[in-house]
Short mmCIF file of C-alpha atoms in Angstrom, two decimals:
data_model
loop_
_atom_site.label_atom_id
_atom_site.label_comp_id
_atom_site.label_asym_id
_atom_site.label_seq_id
_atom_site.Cartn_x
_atom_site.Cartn_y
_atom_site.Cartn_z
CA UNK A 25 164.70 100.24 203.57
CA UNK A 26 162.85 100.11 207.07
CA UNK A 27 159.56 98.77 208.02
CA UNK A 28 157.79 101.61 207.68
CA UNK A 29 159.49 103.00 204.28
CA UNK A 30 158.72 99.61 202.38
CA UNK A 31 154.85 100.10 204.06
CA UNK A 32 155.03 103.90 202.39
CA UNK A 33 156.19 102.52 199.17
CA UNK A 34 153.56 99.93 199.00
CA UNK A 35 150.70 101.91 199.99
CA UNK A 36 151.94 104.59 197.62
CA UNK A 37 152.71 101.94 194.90
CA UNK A 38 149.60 100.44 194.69
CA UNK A 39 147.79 103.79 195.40
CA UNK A 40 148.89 105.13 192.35
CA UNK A 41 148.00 102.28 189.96
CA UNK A 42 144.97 101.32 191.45
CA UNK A 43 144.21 105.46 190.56
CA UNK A 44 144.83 104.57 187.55
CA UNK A 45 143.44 101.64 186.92
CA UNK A 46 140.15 103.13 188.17
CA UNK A 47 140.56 106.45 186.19
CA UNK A 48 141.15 104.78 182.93
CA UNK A 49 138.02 102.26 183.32
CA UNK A 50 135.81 105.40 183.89
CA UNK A 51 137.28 107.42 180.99
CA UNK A 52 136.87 104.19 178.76
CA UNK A 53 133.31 103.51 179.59
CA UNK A 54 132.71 107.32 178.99
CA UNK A 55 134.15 107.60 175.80
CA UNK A 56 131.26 104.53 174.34
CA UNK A 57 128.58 104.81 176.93
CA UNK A 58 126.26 103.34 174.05
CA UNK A 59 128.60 100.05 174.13
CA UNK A 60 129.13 100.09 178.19
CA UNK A 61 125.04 100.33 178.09
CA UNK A 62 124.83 96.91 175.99
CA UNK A 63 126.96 95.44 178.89
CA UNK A 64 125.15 96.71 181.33
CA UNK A 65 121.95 95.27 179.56
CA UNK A 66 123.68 91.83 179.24
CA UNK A 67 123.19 91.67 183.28
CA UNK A 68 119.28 91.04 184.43
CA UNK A 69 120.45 91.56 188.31
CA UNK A 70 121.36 95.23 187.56
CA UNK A 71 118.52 95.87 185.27
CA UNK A 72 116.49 97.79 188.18
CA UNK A 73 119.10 100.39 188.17
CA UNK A 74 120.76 100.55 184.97
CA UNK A 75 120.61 103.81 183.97
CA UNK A 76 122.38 104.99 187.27
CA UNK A 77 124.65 102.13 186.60
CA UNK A 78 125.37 103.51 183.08
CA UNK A 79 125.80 107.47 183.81
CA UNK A 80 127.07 107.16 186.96
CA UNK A 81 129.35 104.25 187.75
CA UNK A 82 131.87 105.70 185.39
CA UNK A 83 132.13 108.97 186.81
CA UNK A 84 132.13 107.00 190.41
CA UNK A 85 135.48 105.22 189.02
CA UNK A 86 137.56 108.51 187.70
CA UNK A 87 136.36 110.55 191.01
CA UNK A 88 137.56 107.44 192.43
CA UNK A 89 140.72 106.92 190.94
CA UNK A 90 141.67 110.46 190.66
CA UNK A 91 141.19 110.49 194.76
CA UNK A 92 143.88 107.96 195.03
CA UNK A 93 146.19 109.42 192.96
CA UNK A 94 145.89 112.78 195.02
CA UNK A 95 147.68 113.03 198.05
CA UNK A 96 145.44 113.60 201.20
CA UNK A 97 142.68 111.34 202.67
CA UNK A 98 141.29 108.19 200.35
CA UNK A 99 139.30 106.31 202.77
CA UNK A 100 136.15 107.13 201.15
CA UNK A 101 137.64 106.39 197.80
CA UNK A 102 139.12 103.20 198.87
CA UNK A 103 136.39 101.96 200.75
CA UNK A 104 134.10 102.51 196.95
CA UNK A 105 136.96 100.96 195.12
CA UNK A 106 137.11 97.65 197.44
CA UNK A 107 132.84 97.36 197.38
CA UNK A 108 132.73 97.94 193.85
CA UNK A 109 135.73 95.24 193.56
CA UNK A 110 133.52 93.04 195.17
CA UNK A 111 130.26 94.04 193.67
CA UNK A 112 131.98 93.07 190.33
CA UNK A 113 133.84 89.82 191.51
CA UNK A 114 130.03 88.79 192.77
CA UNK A 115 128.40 89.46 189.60
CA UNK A 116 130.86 87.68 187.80
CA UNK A 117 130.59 84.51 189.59
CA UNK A 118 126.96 84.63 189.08
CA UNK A 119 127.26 84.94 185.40
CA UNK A 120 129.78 82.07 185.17
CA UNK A 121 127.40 79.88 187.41
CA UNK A 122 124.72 80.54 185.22
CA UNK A 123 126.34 79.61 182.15
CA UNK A 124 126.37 83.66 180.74
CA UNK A 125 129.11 84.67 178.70
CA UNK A 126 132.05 86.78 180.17
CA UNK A 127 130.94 90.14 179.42
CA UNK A 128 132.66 92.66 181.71
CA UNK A 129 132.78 95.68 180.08
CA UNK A 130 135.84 96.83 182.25
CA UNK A 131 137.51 98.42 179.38
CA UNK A 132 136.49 98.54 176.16
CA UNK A 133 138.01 97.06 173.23
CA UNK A 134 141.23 97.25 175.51
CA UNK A 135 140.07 94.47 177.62
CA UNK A 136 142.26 91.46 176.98
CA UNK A 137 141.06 89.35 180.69
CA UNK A 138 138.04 90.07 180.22
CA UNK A 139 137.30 87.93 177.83
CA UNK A 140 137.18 84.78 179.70
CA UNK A 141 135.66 84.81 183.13
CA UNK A 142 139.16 83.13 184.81
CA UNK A 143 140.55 86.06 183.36
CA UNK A 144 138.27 88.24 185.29
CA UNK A 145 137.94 86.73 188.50
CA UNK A 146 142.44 86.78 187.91
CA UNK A 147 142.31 90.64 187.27
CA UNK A 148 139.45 91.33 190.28
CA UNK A 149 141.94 89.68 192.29
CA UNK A 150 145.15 91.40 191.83
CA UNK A 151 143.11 94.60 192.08
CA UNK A 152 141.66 93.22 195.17
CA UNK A 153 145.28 92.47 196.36
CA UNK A 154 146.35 96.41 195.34
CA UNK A 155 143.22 97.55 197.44
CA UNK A 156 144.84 95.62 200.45
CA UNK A 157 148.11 97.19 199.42
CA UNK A 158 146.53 100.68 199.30
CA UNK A 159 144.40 100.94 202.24
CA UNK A 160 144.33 103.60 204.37
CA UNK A 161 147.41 103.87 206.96
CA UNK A 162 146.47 107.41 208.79
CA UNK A 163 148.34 110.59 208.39
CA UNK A 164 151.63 109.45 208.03
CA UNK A 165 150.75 107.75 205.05
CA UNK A 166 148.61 109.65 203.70
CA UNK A 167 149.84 113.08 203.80
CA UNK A 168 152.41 112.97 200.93
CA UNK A 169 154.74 110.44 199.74
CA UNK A 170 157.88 110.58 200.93
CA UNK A 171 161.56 109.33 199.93
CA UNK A 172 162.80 106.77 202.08
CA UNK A 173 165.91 108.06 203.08
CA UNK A 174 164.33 110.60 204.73
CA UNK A 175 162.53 107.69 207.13
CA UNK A 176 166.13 105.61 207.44
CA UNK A 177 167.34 105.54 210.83
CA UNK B 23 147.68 92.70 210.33
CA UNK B 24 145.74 95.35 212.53
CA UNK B 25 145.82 98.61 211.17
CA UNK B 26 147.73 101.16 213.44
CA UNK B 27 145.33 103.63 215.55
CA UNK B 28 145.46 106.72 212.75
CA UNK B 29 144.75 104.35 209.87
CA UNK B 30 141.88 102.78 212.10
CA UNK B 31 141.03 106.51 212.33
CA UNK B 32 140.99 107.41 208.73
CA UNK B 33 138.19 104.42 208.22
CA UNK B 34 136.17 105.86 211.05
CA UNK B 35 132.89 107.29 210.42
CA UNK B 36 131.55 109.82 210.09
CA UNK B 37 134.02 110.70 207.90
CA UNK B 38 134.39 108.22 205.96
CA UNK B 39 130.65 108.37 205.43
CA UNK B 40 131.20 111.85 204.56
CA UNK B 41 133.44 110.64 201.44
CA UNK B 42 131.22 108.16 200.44
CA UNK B 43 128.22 109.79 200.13
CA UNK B 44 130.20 112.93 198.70
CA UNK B 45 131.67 111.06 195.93
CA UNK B 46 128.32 109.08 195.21
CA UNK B 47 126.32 112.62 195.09
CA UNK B 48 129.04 114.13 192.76
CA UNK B 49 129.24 110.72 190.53
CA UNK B 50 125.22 111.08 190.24
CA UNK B 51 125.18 114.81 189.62
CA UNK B 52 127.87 114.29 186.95
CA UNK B 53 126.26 111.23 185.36
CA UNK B 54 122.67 113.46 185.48
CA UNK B 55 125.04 116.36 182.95
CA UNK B 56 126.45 113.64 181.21
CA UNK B 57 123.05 112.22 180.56
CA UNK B 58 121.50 115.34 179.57
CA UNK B 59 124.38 116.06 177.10
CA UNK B 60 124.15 112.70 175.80
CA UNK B 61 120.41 111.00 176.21
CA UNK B 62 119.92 106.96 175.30
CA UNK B 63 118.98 106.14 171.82
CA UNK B 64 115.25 106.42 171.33
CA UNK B 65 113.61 103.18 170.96
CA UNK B 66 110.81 104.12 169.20
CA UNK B 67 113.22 106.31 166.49
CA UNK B 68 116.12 103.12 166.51
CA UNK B 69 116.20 101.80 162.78
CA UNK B 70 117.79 98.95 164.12
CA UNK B 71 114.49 97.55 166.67
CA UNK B 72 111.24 96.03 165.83
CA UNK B 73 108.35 94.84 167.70
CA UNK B 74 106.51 92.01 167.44
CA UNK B 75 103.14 93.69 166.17
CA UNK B 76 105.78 95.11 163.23
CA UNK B 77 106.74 91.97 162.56
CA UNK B 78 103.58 90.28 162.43
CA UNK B 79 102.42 92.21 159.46
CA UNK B 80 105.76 91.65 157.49
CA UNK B 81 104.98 89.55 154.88
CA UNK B 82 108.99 88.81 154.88
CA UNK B 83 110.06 85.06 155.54
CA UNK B 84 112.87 85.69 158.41
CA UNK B 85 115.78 83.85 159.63
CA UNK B 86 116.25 84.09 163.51
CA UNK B 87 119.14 84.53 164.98
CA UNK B 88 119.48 83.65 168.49
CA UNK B 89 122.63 86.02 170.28
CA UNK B 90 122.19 84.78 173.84
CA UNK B 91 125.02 82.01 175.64
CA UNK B 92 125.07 78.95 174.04
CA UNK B 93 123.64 76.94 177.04
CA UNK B 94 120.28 79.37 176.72
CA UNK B 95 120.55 78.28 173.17
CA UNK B 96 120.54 74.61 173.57
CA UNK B 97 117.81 74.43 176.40
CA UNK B 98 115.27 76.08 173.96
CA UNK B 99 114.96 78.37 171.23
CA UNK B 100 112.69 79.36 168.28
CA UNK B 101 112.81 76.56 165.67
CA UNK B 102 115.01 76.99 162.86
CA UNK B 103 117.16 79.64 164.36
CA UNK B 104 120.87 79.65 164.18
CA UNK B 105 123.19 80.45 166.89
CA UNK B 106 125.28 83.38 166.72
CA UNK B 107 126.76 84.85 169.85
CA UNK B 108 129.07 88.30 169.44
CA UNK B 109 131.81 85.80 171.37
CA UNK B 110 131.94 83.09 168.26
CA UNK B 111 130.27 85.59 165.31
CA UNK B 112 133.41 84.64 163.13
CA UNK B 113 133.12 80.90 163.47
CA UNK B 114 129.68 80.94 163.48
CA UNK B 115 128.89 83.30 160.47
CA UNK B 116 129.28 80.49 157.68
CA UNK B 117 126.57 78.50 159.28
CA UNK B 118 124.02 81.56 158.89
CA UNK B 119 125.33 82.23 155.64
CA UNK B 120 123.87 78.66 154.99
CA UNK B 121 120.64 79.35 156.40
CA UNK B 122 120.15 82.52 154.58
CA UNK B 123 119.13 83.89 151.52
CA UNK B 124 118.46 87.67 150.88
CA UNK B 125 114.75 87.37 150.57
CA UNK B 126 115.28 86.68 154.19
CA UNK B 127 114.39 88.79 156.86
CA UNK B 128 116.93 88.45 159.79
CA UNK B 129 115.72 89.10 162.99
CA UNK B 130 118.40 88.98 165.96
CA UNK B 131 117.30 88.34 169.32
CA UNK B 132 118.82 88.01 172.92
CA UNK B 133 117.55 87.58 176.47
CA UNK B 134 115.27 90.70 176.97
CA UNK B 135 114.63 93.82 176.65
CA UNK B 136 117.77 95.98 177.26
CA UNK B 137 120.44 92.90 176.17
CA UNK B 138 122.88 94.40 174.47
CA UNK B 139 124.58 90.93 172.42
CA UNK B 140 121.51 91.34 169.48
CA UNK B 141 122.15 94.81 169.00
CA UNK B 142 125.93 94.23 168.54
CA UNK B 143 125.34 91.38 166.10
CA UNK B 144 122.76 92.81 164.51
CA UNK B 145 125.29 96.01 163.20
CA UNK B 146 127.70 93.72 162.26
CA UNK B 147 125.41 91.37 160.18
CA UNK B 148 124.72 94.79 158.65
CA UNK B 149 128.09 95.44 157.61
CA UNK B 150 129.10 92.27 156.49
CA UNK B 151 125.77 91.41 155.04
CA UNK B 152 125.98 94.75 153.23
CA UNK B 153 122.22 94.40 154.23
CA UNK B 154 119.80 96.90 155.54
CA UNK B 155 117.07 93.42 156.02
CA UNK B 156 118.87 92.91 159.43
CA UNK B 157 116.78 93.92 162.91
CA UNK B 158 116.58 93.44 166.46
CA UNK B 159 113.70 92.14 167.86
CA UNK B 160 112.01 94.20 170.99
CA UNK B 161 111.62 92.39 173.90
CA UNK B 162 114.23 89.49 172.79
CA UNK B 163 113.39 86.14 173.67
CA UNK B 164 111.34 87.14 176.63
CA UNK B 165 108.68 88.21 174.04
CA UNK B 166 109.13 85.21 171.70
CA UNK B 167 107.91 83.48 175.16
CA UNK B 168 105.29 85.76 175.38
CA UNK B 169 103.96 84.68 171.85
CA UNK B 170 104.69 81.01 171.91
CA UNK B 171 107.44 80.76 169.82
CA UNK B 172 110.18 78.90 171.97
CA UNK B 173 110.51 75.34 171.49
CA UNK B 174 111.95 74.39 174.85
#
């Protein structure tokens, strides 16, 4: 495999399960908005803008994620994905400085590293590292995924 | 690693800004349906919440129950409360058990208004309890402030 077929595979790779990553958040905080608006309350810095936070940050995740998994131009998704990344990283810090419990919200019930803030921070990381993995690499990437034979020289 | 020319390209604006503010607009719009289809509880109608001036005129001897982190609990908190955060409700529950007696009013409270941990320990003090003398206090510990009652 070639330089640039391993660099289609990875941005395609981590593409994909960042998509879905981000698409099954949203649907998850959708499906109990009551319980993802108890999180939300758990977090004074957000309180100015918690109902936006609550309707609207899981639809921003699917859209999101479902962008990703289409092929065509993400930057605009990615771009959300890796501030939002942040954003969360951020606020987690902040809550384990302050001595809050770990609290994420992420994904449900389902959420097995978020119950420790290590295990947050670990999982905002590797997402982090799939964001670097599935930025944006103009048309050539970005158009459709390919095989890589048909790249081999 | 510098991006190559098209990929700098895709991250240009205005384009890019384009997406953003698309997505945000659509993510708003949708959450704006999804909130009309499916409001926030009602305060004023929750079972579950009461206020201070409700509790005032209950003549009910109550048991607090203090749901925020454990460090907020051990810098200050209404005397005679017991600790019970949603994180440790198992290993905690036998202590409360201890503490209470159905005559009891409990009366769960976290940081503020809008905390979410009191609500969740509240329901399942409910259940367990098989008790319908279990309620959230409005306003959380920001009101007991309000009224004096911390002991920090």
């Amino acid at each position: 495999m070639n330089k640039r077929s391993y660099r289609i595979w990875l941005h395609w790779g981590s593409r994909i399960l960042l998509g879905l990553v981000f698409l099954l958040a949203g649907v998850l905080k959708l499906l109990d908005l009551n319980g993802f608006r108890g999180v939300v309350g758990n977090y004074e810095a957000l309180q100015w803008a918690a109902p936006a936070i609550v309707y609207g940050l899981p639809w921003l995740e699917v859209l999101c994620g479902a962008v990703l998994l289409i092929p065509g131009r993400s930057g605009g998704a990615w771009f959300l994905i890796t501030v939002l990344l942040g954003a969360f990283l951020a606020l987690n810090t902040l809550q384990w400085i302050q001595g809050k419990p770990p609290d994420c919200g992420c994904f449900g019930s389902w959420d097995i590293l978020g119950k420790t803030h290590a295990g947050i921070l670990l999982r905002n990381g590797l997402l982090l590292a799939l964001a670097f993995g599935a930025r944006p690499g103009g048309r050539e990437l970005e158009a459709k995924p390919e095989s890589p034979e048909t790249h081999s020289p | 690693m510098n991006p190559p020319t098209s990929a700098r390209r895709s991250l240009s604006s205005p384009g890019l800004l384009k997406e953003v503010l698309g997505l945000i607009c659509a993510s708003l719009l949708l959450g704006a349906i999804t909130y009309g289809i499916y409001p926030p509880p009602d305060p004023e109608t929750n079972p579950l919440l009461l206020t201070w001036e409700e509790l005032e005129v209950r003549p009910d001897p109550i048991l607090w129950v203090d749901a925020r982190a454990r460090r907020d609990f051990e810098q200050g908190t209404v005397p005679g409360a017991v600790f019970l955060h949603p994180d440790v409700y198992d290993a905690q529950l036998p202590e409360l058990l201890m503490a209470w007696t159905p005559e009891k009013l409990l009366v769960v409270f976290c940081a503020q208004e809008g905390c979410g941990l009191s609500r969740v320990v509240a329901e399942a003090l409910r259940k367990d309890l098989n008790s319908e003398r279990v309620f959230v206090l409005r306003g959380g510990w920001d009101r007991l402030q309000e009224e004096g009652m911390g002991d920090e």
